[in-house]
């Protein structure tokens, strides 16, 4: 009988924690009430103290400060807040890319405008009627160059060839006013022009250099706009239902559990955000290719293609070509007459050639090479920084927006309670989320909007690749190229063939660490300890009964 008091004492100790938890004073919900009101919700029906949480559908079902309505409101709020975070991050990238486009576009347009203005200022005094009677030919050239740069479907080589043809026809008539030159005769002359080279080597040389410079400049400017547009469209992609639940659990469930001051574990946050942005991370490869391609073309613009010199001296090359024609007028005329015959003498002979001014006017091109060099350096720095945007976005959102705790913190919110977070961090992209412990992700169903944007990146990168080697590119609508996009882009057969439901056979179990309980209120972890306490209680009772029987 002397063992009975000892056995009875063990019985009381074993049953004490289970009773103590349920009987302790419930914690105040003042912090949650304050947060809930600050988010714009009515405090009507919000508990003053913790209540039982069996009604919860997202948060752990321990004692809680959240009703079903509060949980739903917090879930919707977390969704809108996370989408706002995405758009804000996207706007920062858009701002960078559009600023780069604006800087280069302003520089390039200014370069072209200065060349055109220099032509208008100098040519009247240099060429007299040769210029004034053919002003439209020059205006049309600059107009076509601008249209090409802005993306019109124009064959630049043909546009330049057309300019030289029209200019030659008009100048030849003006330089030979004593002859009646018909359109048929001009056609014959033009056919022999390539052989006679009336403008010297200028047309061929300018065509090669200007074509490469304009192709590079147009593709370069367009690349910034495409990148910005991709970010804008991807940032508007809505969150899935599973993601909304996971974000709610990450951001607001600790408040419901009375742990408002506990920050989410960093790795826990990373798994949630990587699961939510799995499709977005698949942009990484093509996005990086686009950034690299823009950097390569930037080097071409400031290097071999020498945009500053080529575009800024177009007027000077035209003047050089006209001077070649004037200086070789007699020999060129003789060759034309030899190939096409002598035209009839005009009855309206004129001395307009004599009125033409042959005075030399110095043409200068103010170099802006230093400005271009600074533009390119700035662009390359920004493009390099943006290369990893899509795969560093989860870490950026967790550290700067969600305000997750440090990686080594073992007193953070792990989705269930305060403690450590044990699951490993998932890789980047859709295929790597097959075993994400926080977000159910069906990797066989990629987001079509994002797949279309991946295709846009591929198309733009291809254009830049062509521009890099001086090939002209077609800027027509790429909608045809996007047909069938997203079919198997980032989903290998050996991965997509697996069953993706979170059944025990495919999903790794959640292994959140359970910290020591503080003894106030019932929570998810303490409720799981009740079966162990009950077994201990039975064991002690059995031992006590044995001693009593003896």
Coordinates of C-alpha atoms in Angstrom, one line a residue:
X1 CA 0.0 0.0 0.0
X2 CA 2.9 2.3 0.4
X3 CA 3.2 2.5 -3.4
X4 CA -0.3 3.8 -3.8
X5 CA 0.4 7.5 -3.0
X6 CA 3.3 7.4 -5.5
X7 CA 1.1 5.9 -8.2
X8 CA -1.7 8.4 -7.5
X9 CA 0.8 11.3 -7.7
X10 CA 2.0 10.1 -11.1
X11 CA -1.6 9.8 -12.2
X12 CA -2.2 13.4 -11.3
X13 CA 1.0 14.6 -13.0
X14 CA 0.2 12.8 -16.2
X15 CA -3.3 14.2 -16.4
X16 CA -2.3 17.7 -15.2
X17 CA -1.1 19.2 -18.6
X18 CA -4.1 18.2 -20.5
X19 CA -6.4 19.8 -18.0
X20 CA -4.2 22.8 -17.4
X21 CA -4.2 23.7 -21.1
X22 CA -7.9 23.7 -21.5
X23 CA -8.5 25.4 -18.2
X24 CA -6.0 28.2 -18.5
X25 CA -7.1 31.8 -19.2
X26 CA -7.7 32.5 -22.9
X27 CA -5.4 35.0 -24.5
X28 CA -6.6 38.4 -25.6
X29 CA -7.3 39.1 -29.3
X30 CA -6.5 42.8 -29.0
X31 CA -3.7 42.7 -31.6
X32 CA -5.8 40.9 -34.1
X33 CA -8.7 43.2 -33.6
X34 CA -6.4 46.2 -34.2
X35 CA -4.9 44.6 -37.4
X36 CA -8.4 43.6 -38.7
X37 CA -9.7 47.1 -38.2
X38 CA -6.7 48.6 -39.8
X39 CA -7.3 46.5 -42.9
X40 CA -10.7 48.1 -43.3
X41 CA -12.9 45.4 -41.8
X42 CA -15.7 45.8 -39.3
X43 CA -14.9 44.7 -35.7
X44 CA -18.4 43.4 -35.3
X45 CA -18.2 39.7 -34.4
X46 CA -14.5 39.7 -33.8
X47 CA -13.7 37.8 -30.6
X48 CA -12.3 39.6 -27.6
X49 CA -10.4 36.5 -26.6
X50 CA -9.4 33.2 -28.2
X51 CA -12.0 30.8 -29.2
X52 CA -11.9 27.2 -30.4
X53 CA -10.7 26.9 -34.0
X54 CA -12.5 23.8 -35.4
X55 CA -14.2 26.1 -38.0
X56 CA -11.0 27.2 -39.6
X57 CA -10.3 25.9 -43.2
X58 CA -6.9 27.4 -43.9
X59 CA -5.2 28.1 -40.5
X60 CA -4.3 25.4 -37.9
X61 CA -7.4 24.5 -35.9
X62 CA -6.1 25.3 -32.4
X63 CA -7.4 28.1 -30.3
X64 CA -7.7 31.2 -32.5
X65 CA -8.8 34.8 -32.7
X66 CA -10.3 34.4 -36.2
X67 CA -13.8 33.5 -37.1
X68 CA -14.7 31.9 -40.5
X69 CA -15.6 35.3 -41.9
X70 CA -12.3 36.8 -40.7
X71 CA -10.3 33.9 -42.2
X72 CA -12.1 34.4 -45.6
X73 CA -11.5 38.2 -45.4
X74 CA -7.8 37.8 -44.5
X75 CA -7.4 35.3 -47.4
X76 CA -8.9 37.7 -49.9
X77 CA -6.7 40.5 -48.4
X78 CA -3.6 38.4 -48.6
X79 CA -4.3 37.6 -52.3
X80 CA -4.8 41.3 -53.2
X81 CA -1.7 42.4 -51.2
X82 CA 0.5 39.7 -52.8
X83 CA -0.7 40.6 -56.3
X84 CA 0.1 44.2 -55.5
X85 CA 3.6 43.2 -54.4
X86 CA 4.0 41.5 -57.7
X87 CA 2.9 44.5 -59.7
X88 CA 5.0 46.8 -57.7
X89 CA 8.1 44.7 -58.3
X90 CA 7.2 44.5 -62.0
X91 CA 6.7 48.3 -62.2
X92 CA 10.3 48.8 -61.0
X93 CA 11.6 46.6 -63.9
X94 CA 9.3 48.3 -66.3
X95 CA 10.5 51.7 -65.2
X96 CA 14.1 50.6 -65.8
X97 CA 13.5 49.2 -69.2
X98 CA 11.3 52.1 -70.5
X99 CA 13.8 54.6 -69.2
X100 CA 16.6 52.8 -71.2
X101 CA 14.3 52.8 -74.2
X102 CA 13.5 56.5 -73.8
X103 CA 17.1 57.5 -73.4
X104 CA 18.3 55.6 -76.5
X105 CA 15.3 56.6 -78.6
X106 CA 15.8 60.3 -77.7
X107 CA 19.5 60.0 -78.6
X108 CA 18.8 58.2 -81.9
X109 CA 16.0 60.5 -83.0
X110 CA 18.1 63.6 -82.1
X111 CA 21.0 62.2 -84.2
X112 CA 18.7 61.8 -87.2
X113 CA 17.1 65.2 -86.7
X114 CA 20.4 66.9 -86.6
X115 CA 21.6 65.3 -89.8
X116 CA 18.4 66.3 -91.6
X117 CA 18.6 69.9 -90.3
X118 CA 22.2 70.1 -91.3
X119 CA 21.2 69.0 -94.8
X120 CA 18.4 71.6 -95.0
X121 CA 20.7 74.4 -93.7
X122 CA 23.7 73.7 -96.0
X123 CA 22.3 72.3 -99.3
X124 CA 20.5 75.4 -100.6
X125 CA 23.8 77.4 -100.6
X126 CA 25.8 74.4 -101.9
X127 CA 23.6 73.2 -104.7
X128 CA 21.0 75.9 -105.4
X129 CA 18.3 74.5 -107.7
X130 CA 19.7 71.0 -107.6
X131 CA 18.5 71.0 -104.0
X132 CA 15.5 73.4 -104.0
X133 CA 13.8 71.7 -106.9
X134 CA 14.3 68.2 -105.3
X135 CA 13.7 69.0 -101.7
X136 CA 11.0 66.4 -101.5
X137 CA 13.4 63.6 -102.4
X138 CA 15.5 64.4 -99.3
X139 CA 12.5 64.8 -97.0
X140 CA 11.1 61.5 -98.2
X141 CA 14.4 59.7 -97.4
X142 CA 14.5 60.9 -93.8
X143 CA 10.8 60.1 -93.5
X144 CA 11.4 56.5 -94.6
X145 CA 14.3 56.2 -92.3
X146 CA 12.2 57.3 -89.4
X147 CA 9.3 54.9 -90.3
X148 CA 11.7 52.0 -90.5
X149 CA 13.2 52.8 -87.1
X150 CA 9.8 53.0 -85.6
X151 CA 8.9 49.5 -86.8
X152 CA 7.2 49.9 -90.1
X153 CA 7.4 47.0 -92.4
X154 CA 9.8 48.7 -94.9
X155 CA 12.7 47.2 -96.8
X156 CA 15.5 49.5 -95.9
X157 CA 17.8 48.6 -98.8
X158 CA 15.0 49.1 -101.3
X159 CA 14.2 52.5 -99.7
X160 CA 17.8 53.6 -100.0
X161 CA 18.0 52.3 -103.6
X162 CA 14.8 54.2 -104.4
X163 CA 16.3 57.4 -103.0
X164 CA 19.4 57.2 -105.1
X165 CA 17.4 56.4 -108.3
X166 CA 15.0 59.3 -107.8
X167 CA 17.9 61.6 -107.0
X168 CA 19.9 60.6 -110.1
X169 CA 16.9 61.0 -112.4
X170 CA 16.3 64.6 -111.2
X171 CA 19.9 65.7 -111.1
X172 CA 20.6 64.3 -114.5
X173 CA 17.8 66.3 -116.0
X174 CA 18.8 69.4 -114.2
X175 CA 22.4 69.0 -115.3
X176 CA 21.4 68.5 -118.9
X177 CA 18.6 71.0 -119.4
X178 CA 19.4 71.4 -123.1
X179 CA 18.0 67.9 -123.8
X180 CA 14.5 66.5 -123.8
X181 CA 14.8 63.5 -121.5
X182 CA 11.8 61.2 -121.4
X183 CA 10.9 58.7 -118.7
X184 CA 11.9 55.9 -121.0
X185 CA 15.3 57.4 -121.4
X186 CA 15.6 57.8 -117.6
X187 CA 14.8 54.1 -117.2
X188 CA 17.6 53.2 -119.6
X189 CA 20.0 55.5 -117.7
X190 CA 19.1 53.9 -114.3
X191 CA 19.8 50.5 -115.7
X192 CA 23.3 51.6 -116.5
X193 CA 23.8 53.5 -113.3
X194 CA 25.3 50.6 -111.3
X195 CA 27.9 50.1 -114.0
X196 CA 28.8 53.8 -114.3
X197 CA 28.5 54.5 -110.6
X198 CA 27.5 58.2 -111.0
X199 CA 27.6 58.8 -107.2
X200 CA 30.8 56.9 -106.7
X201 CA 31.0 54.3 -104.0
X202 CA 28.8 56.3 -101.6
X203 CA 25.4 54.5 -102.3
X204 CA 26.9 51.0 -101.8
X205 CA 28.9 52.0 -98.7
X206 CA 26.1 54.0 -97.1
X207 CA 23.6 51.1 -97.8
X208 CA 25.8 48.6 -96.0
X209 CA 26.6 50.8 -93.0
X210 CA 23.2 52.5 -92.6
X211 CA 21.4 49.2 -92.9
X212 CA 23.4 47.6 -90.2
X213 CA 23.1 50.6 -87.9
X214 CA 19.3 51.0 -88.4
X215 CA 18.6 47.3 -88.0
X216 CA 20.6 47.3 -84.8
X217 CA 19.1 50.5 -83.4
X218 CA 15.5 49.4 -84.2
X219 CA 15.9 45.9 -82.7
X220 CA 17.7 47.4 -79.7
X221 CA 14.9 49.9 -79.0
X222 CA 12.2 47.3 -79.6
X223 CA 13.9 44.9 -77.2
X224 CA 13.4 47.2 -74.2
X225 CA 9.7 47.7 -75.1
X226 CA 9.1 43.9 -75.5
X227 CA 10.8 43.2 -72.1
X228 CA 8.8 45.9 -70.4
X229 CA 5.5 44.6 -71.9
X230 CA 6.3 41.0 -70.9
X231 CA 6.8 42.1 -67.3
X232 CA 3.6 44.1 -67.4
X233 CA 1.5 41.2 -68.7
X234 CA 3.1 38.6 -66.4
X235 CA 2.6 40.8 -63.3
X236 CA -1.2 40.8 -64.1
X237 CA -1.5 37.0 -63.9
X238 CA -3.9 36.0 -61.1
X239 CA -3.0 33.7 -58.3
X240 CA -4.4 30.2 -58.1
X241 CA -6.8 29.1 -55.4
X242 CA -4.1 26.9 -53.9
X243 CA -1.6 29.8 -53.9
X244 CA -4.2 32.1 -52.2
X245 CA -4.6 29.6 -49.3
X246 CA -0.8 29.3 -49.0
X247 CA -0.3 33.1 -48.9
X248 CA -3.0 33.4 -46.3
X249 CA -1.4 30.8 -44.2
X250 CA 2.0 32.5 -44.5
X251 CA 0.9 36.1 -43.9
X252 CA -2.2 36.1 -41.6
X253 CA -2.5 32.7 -39.9
X254 CA 0.1 33.7 -37.3
X255 CA -2.1 36.7 -36.3
X256 CA -5.1 34.4 -35.9
X257 CA -3.0 32.2 -33.7
X258 CA -2.1 35.1 -31.5
X259 CA 1.5 35.3 -32.8
X260 CA 1.4 38.7 -34.5
X261 CA 5.0 39.5 -33.6
X262 CA 6.4 36.2 -35.0
X263 CA 7.8 36.5 -38.5
X264 CA 7.4 33.8 -41.1
X265 CA 10.4 31.5 -41.5
X266 CA 12.5 32.5 -44.5
X267 CA 12.6 29.0 -46.1
X268 CA 8.9 28.6 -45.5
X269 CA 8.2 31.9 -47.3
X270 CA 10.5 30.8 -50.1
X271 CA 8.6 27.6 -50.7
X272 CA 5.2 29.4 -50.7
X273 CA 6.3 32.1 -53.1
X274 CA 8.2 29.7 -55.4
X275 CA 5.1 27.6 -55.6
X276 CA 3.0 30.6 -56.4
X277 CA 5.4 32.0 -58.9
X278 CA 6.4 28.6 -60.5
X279 CA 5.2 29.6 -64.0
X280 CA 6.9 33.0 -63.7
X281 CA 10.2 31.4 -62.9
X282 CA 10.1 29.6 -66.2
X283 CA 10.6 32.9 -67.9
X284 CA 14.1 32.9 -66.6
X285 CA 15.9 31.2 -69.4
X286 CA 14.4 33.3 -72.3
X287 CA 14.5 36.4 -70.2
X288 CA 18.3 36.0 -69.6
X289 CA 18.8 35.4 -73.3
X290 CA 17.0 38.6 -74.1
X291 CA 19.1 40.6 -71.6
X292 CA 22.3 39.0 -73.0
X293 CA 21.2 39.8 -76.6
X294 CA 20.5 43.4 -75.8
X295 CA 24.0 43.7 -74.3
X296 CA 25.6 42.2 -77.4
X297 CA 23.7 44.6 -79.7
X298 CA 24.5 47.5 -77.4
X299 CA 28.2 46.7 -78.0
X300 CA 27.6 46.6 -81.7
X301 CA 25.8 50.0 -81.7
X302 CA 28.7 51.6 -79.9
X303 CA 31.4 49.6 -81.7
X304 CA 31.5 48.1 -85.2
X305 CA 28.2 49.5 -86.4
X306 CA 29.2 53.0 -85.2
X307 CA 25.7 54.4 -85.0
X308 CA 26.9 57.8 -84.0
X309 CA 29.1 58.3 -87.1
X310 CA 26.8 56.5 -89.6
X311 CA 23.5 58.2 -88.7
X312 CA 25.0 61.5 -87.8
X313 CA 26.8 61.9 -91.2
X314 CA 24.1 60.8 -93.6
X315 CA 23.8 64.4 -95.0
X316 CA 27.6 64.5 -95.5
X317 CA 27.5 61.2 -97.5
X318 CA 24.7 62.6 -99.7
X319 CA 26.7 65.7 -100.3
X320 CA 29.8 63.6 -101.1
X321 CA 27.7 61.6 -103.6
X322 CA 26.3 64.7 -105.3
X323 CA 29.8 66.2 -105.5
X324 CA 31.0 63.0 -107.2
X325 CA 28.2 63.3 -109.8
X326 CA 29.1 67.0 -110.5
X327 CA 32.8 66.4 -110.8
X328 CA 32.3 63.5 -113.2
X329 CA 29.3 64.9 -115.0
X330 CA 30.8 65.0 -118.5
X331 CA 32.2 61.4 -118.4
X332 CA 29.0 60.0 -116.9
X333 CA 26.8 61.9 -119.5
X334 CA 29.0 60.5 -122.3
X335 CA 28.6 56.9 -121.0
X336 CA 24.9 57.3 -120.7
X337 CA 24.6 58.7 -124.2
X338 CA 26.7 55.8 -125.4
X339 CA 24.5 53.2 -123.8
X340 CA 21.1 54.8 -124.3
X341 CA 21.7 57.0 -127.3
X342 CA 21.6 60.8 -127.7
X343 CA 18.4 62.4 -126.4
X344 CA 16.6 65.0 -128.5
X345 CA 17.6 68.7 -128.1
X346 CA 15.0 70.5 -126.0
X347 CA 13.2 73.5 -127.5
X348 CA 13.1 75.0 -124.1
X349 CA 16.8 75.2 -123.4
X350 CA 17.7 76.7 -120.1
X351 CA 20.8 77.7 -118.4
X352 CA 19.8 76.4 -115.0
X353 CA 23.0 74.5 -114.7
X354 CA 24.8 77.9 -114.9
X355 CA 22.6 79.2 -112.1
X356 CA 23.6 76.3 -109.9
X357 CA 25.9 77.3 -107.2
X358 CA 29.1 75.4 -106.9
X359 CA 30.4 77.1 -103.8
X360 CA 31.8 74.7 -101.2
X361 CA 30.2 74.9 -97.8
X362 CA 31.9 73.0 -95.0
X363 CA 29.7 70.3 -93.6
X364 CA 30.3 69.2 -90.1
X365 CA 28.9 66.5 -87.9
X366 CA 29.1 67.1 -84.2
X367 CA 30.1 63.9 -82.6
X368 CA 28.0 62.5 -79.8
X369 CA 30.0 59.4 -79.4
X370 CA 30.7 60.1 -75.7
X371 CA 26.9 60.4 -75.0
X372 CA 26.3 57.1 -76.8
X373 CA 29.1 55.4 -74.8
X374 CA 27.5 56.6 -71.6
X375 CA 24.1 55.4 -72.7
X376 CA 25.5 51.9 -73.6
X377 CA 27.4 51.6 -70.3
X378 CA 24.3 52.5 -68.3
X379 CA 22.1 50.1 -70.3
X380 CA 24.6 47.2 -69.9
X381 CA 24.7 47.7 -66.1
X382 CA 20.9 47.7 -65.8
X383 CA 20.5 44.7 -68.1
X384 CA 23.1 42.7 -66.2
X385 CA 21.2 43.5 -62.9
X386 CA 17.9 42.3 -64.4
X387 CA 19.2 39.0 -65.8
X388 CA 18.1 37.0 -62.8
X389 CA 14.9 39.0 -62.0
X390 CA 12.5 36.1 -62.2
X391 CA 14.4 33.6 -60.1
X392 CA 15.4 36.1 -57.4
X393 CA 11.9 37.5 -57.2
X394 CA 10.8 35.0 -54.4
X395 CA 13.7 35.9 -52.2
X396 CA 13.2 39.6 -52.8
X397 CA 9.5 39.4 -51.9
X398 CA 10.2 37.4 -48.8
X399 CA 12.9 39.6 -47.5
X400 CA 11.5 43.0 -48.5
X401 CA 7.7 42.6 -48.5
X402 CA 6.7 39.6 -46.4
X403 CA 9.5 40.5 -44.0
X404 CA 10.5 36.9 -43.3
X405 CA 12.9 36.1 -40.5
X406 CA 16.5 35.2 -40.9
X407 CA 17.4 31.8 -42.4
X408 CA 18.8 30.5 -39.0
X409 CA 15.8 31.6 -36.9
X410 CA 14.3 28.8 -35.0
X411 CA 11.5 30.9 -33.5
X412 CA 9.7 31.8 -36.6
X413 CA 6.2 31.0 -38.0
X414 CA 6.5 27.7 -39.9
X415 CA 2.9 27.4 -41.0
X416 CA 1.7 25.6 -37.9
X417 CA 3.3 27.4 -34.9
X418 CA 6.5 29.1 -33.7
X419 CA 9.6 27.1 -34.3
X420 CA 12.0 25.9 -37.0
X421 CA 11.1 25.1 -40.6
X422 CA 12.6 21.7 -41.7
X423 CA 11.5 21.1 -45.3
X424 CA 14.0 21.8 -48.0
X425 CA 13.6 24.8 -50.3
X426 CA 12.3 23.9 -53.7
X427 CA 14.1 24.7 -56.9
X428 CA 12.9 27.3 -59.4
X429 CA 10.3 26.8 -62.1
X430 CA 7.2 24.7 -62.6
X431 CA 8.8 21.3 -62.9
X432 CA 10.6 21.7 -59.5
X433 CA 7.3 22.2 -57.6
X434 CA 6.1 18.6 -57.8
X435 CA 6.9 18.0 -54.1
X436 CA 6.4 21.6 -52.8
X437 CA 5.1 21.0 -49.3
X438 CA 3.2 24.3 -49.1
X439 CA 1.5 24.8 -52.4
X440 CA -0.3 22.3 -54.6
X441 CA 1.1 22.9 -58.1
X442 CA -0.1 21.0 -61.2
X443 CA 3.0 21.0 -63.3
X444 CA 1.1 19.5 -66.3
X445 CA -0.9 22.7 -66.7
X446 CA 1.4 25.7 -67.4
X447 CA -0.1 29.1 -67.5
X448 CA -0.9 30.0 -71.1
X449 CA -0.4 33.8 -70.6
X450 CA 3.1 33.2 -69.4
X451 CA 3.9 30.6 -72.1
X452 CA 2.8 33.3 -74.7
X453 CA 5.2 35.8 -73.1
X454 CA 8.0 33.2 -73.2
X455 CA 7.4 32.9 -76.9
X456 CA 7.5 36.7 -77.3
X457 CA 10.9 36.7 -75.6
X458 CA 12.1 34.0 -78.0
X459 CA 10.9 36.0 -81.0
X460 CA 12.6 39.2 -79.8
X461 CA 15.8 37.4 -79.0
X462 CA 15.8 36.0 -82.5
X463 CA 15.4 39.5 -83.9
X464 CA 18.3 40.7 -81.9
X465 CA 20.4 37.8 -83.0
X466 CA 19.7 38.7 -86.6
X467 CA 20.5 42.3 -85.9
X468 CA 23.8 41.3 -84.4
X469 CA 25.0 39.9 -87.7
X470 CA 23.4 42.7 -89.8
X471 CA 20.3 40.8 -91.1
X472 CA 17.1 42.6 -91.5
X473 CA 14.2 41.4 -89.4
X474 CA 10.5 41.5 -89.9
X475 CA 8.5 43.3 -87.1
X476 CA 5.1 42.0 -88.1
X477 CA 2.7 40.8 -85.5
X478 CA 4.0 37.5 -84.0
X479 CA 0.6 36.1 -83.1
X480 CA 1.0 33.3 -85.6
X481 CA 4.2 32.2 -84.0
X482 CA 2.5 31.9 -80.7
X483 CA 0.1 29.2 -81.8
X484 CA 0.6 26.1 -79.7
X485 CA 2.8 27.9 -77.2
X486 CA 3.2 26.3 -73.8
X487 CA 3.0 22.8 -75.0
X488 CA 5.8 21.0 -73.2
X489 CA 8.1 24.1 -72.9
X490 CA 9.3 23.3 -69.4
X491 CA 7.7 20.0 -68.5
X492 CA 10.0 17.0 -69.2
X493 CA 8.2 13.7 -69.9
X494 CA 9.8 12.0 -67.0
X495 CA 8.4 14.7 -64.7
X496 CA 5.0 15.4 -66.3
X497 CA 4.2 11.7 -66.4
X498 CA 4.1 11.5 -62.6
X499 CA 0.9 11.9 -60.7
X500 CA 0.7 15.4 -59.2
X501 CA -1.9 15.1 -56.6
X502 CA -0.7 15.6 -53.0
X503 CA -1.5 12.0 -52.1
X504 CA 0.8 10.2 -49.5
X505 CA 2.5 8.3 -52.4
X506 CA 3.8 11.4 -54.1
X507 CA 3.9 14.2 -51.5
X508 CA 6.6 14.4 -48.9
X509 CA 5.2 14.7 -45.4
X510 CA 5.3 18.0 -43.7
X511 CA 7.9 17.8 -40.9
X512 CA 7.5 21.1 -39.0
X513 CA 9.3 21.0 -35.7
X514 CA 7.1 21.2 -32.7
X515 CA 8.4 23.6 -30.0
X516 CA 7.8 23.3 -26.3
X517 CA 4.4 24.6 -25.3
X518 CA 4.0 27.6 -23.1
X519 CA 1.0 26.2 -21.3
X520 CA -1.6 28.9 -22.3
X521 CA -4.4 27.9 -24.6
X522 CA -4.8 24.8 -26.7
X523 CA -3.0 24.9 -30.0
X524 CA -2.4 22.4 -32.8
X525 CA 0.8 21.0 -31.4
X526 CA -0.5 20.5 -27.8
X527 CA -3.6 18.7 -29.1
X528 CA -1.4 16.2 -30.9
X529 CA 0.3 15.4 -27.5
X530 CA -3.0 14.3 -25.9
X531 CA -2.9 10.7 -27.1
X532 CA 0.6 10.3 -25.5
X533 CA -0.6 11.7 -22.2
X534 CA -3.6 9.3 -22.3
X535 CA -1.3 6.3 -22.8
X536 CA 0.9 7.5 -19.9
X537 CA -2.2 7.9 -17.8
X538 CA -3.3 4.3 -18.5
X539 CA 0.1 3.0 -17.7
X540 CA 0.3 4.7 -14.4
X541 CA -3.2 3.6 -13.5
X542 CA -2.3 0.0 -14.3
X543 CA 0.9 0.1 -12.2
X544 CA -1.1 1.6 -9.3
X545 CA -3.7 -1.1 -9.6
X546 CA -1.1 -3.8 -9.5
X547 CA 0.3 -2.4 -6.3
X548 CA -3.2 -2.1 -4.8
X549 CA -3.9 -5.7 -5.7
X550 CA -0.7 -6.9 -4.1

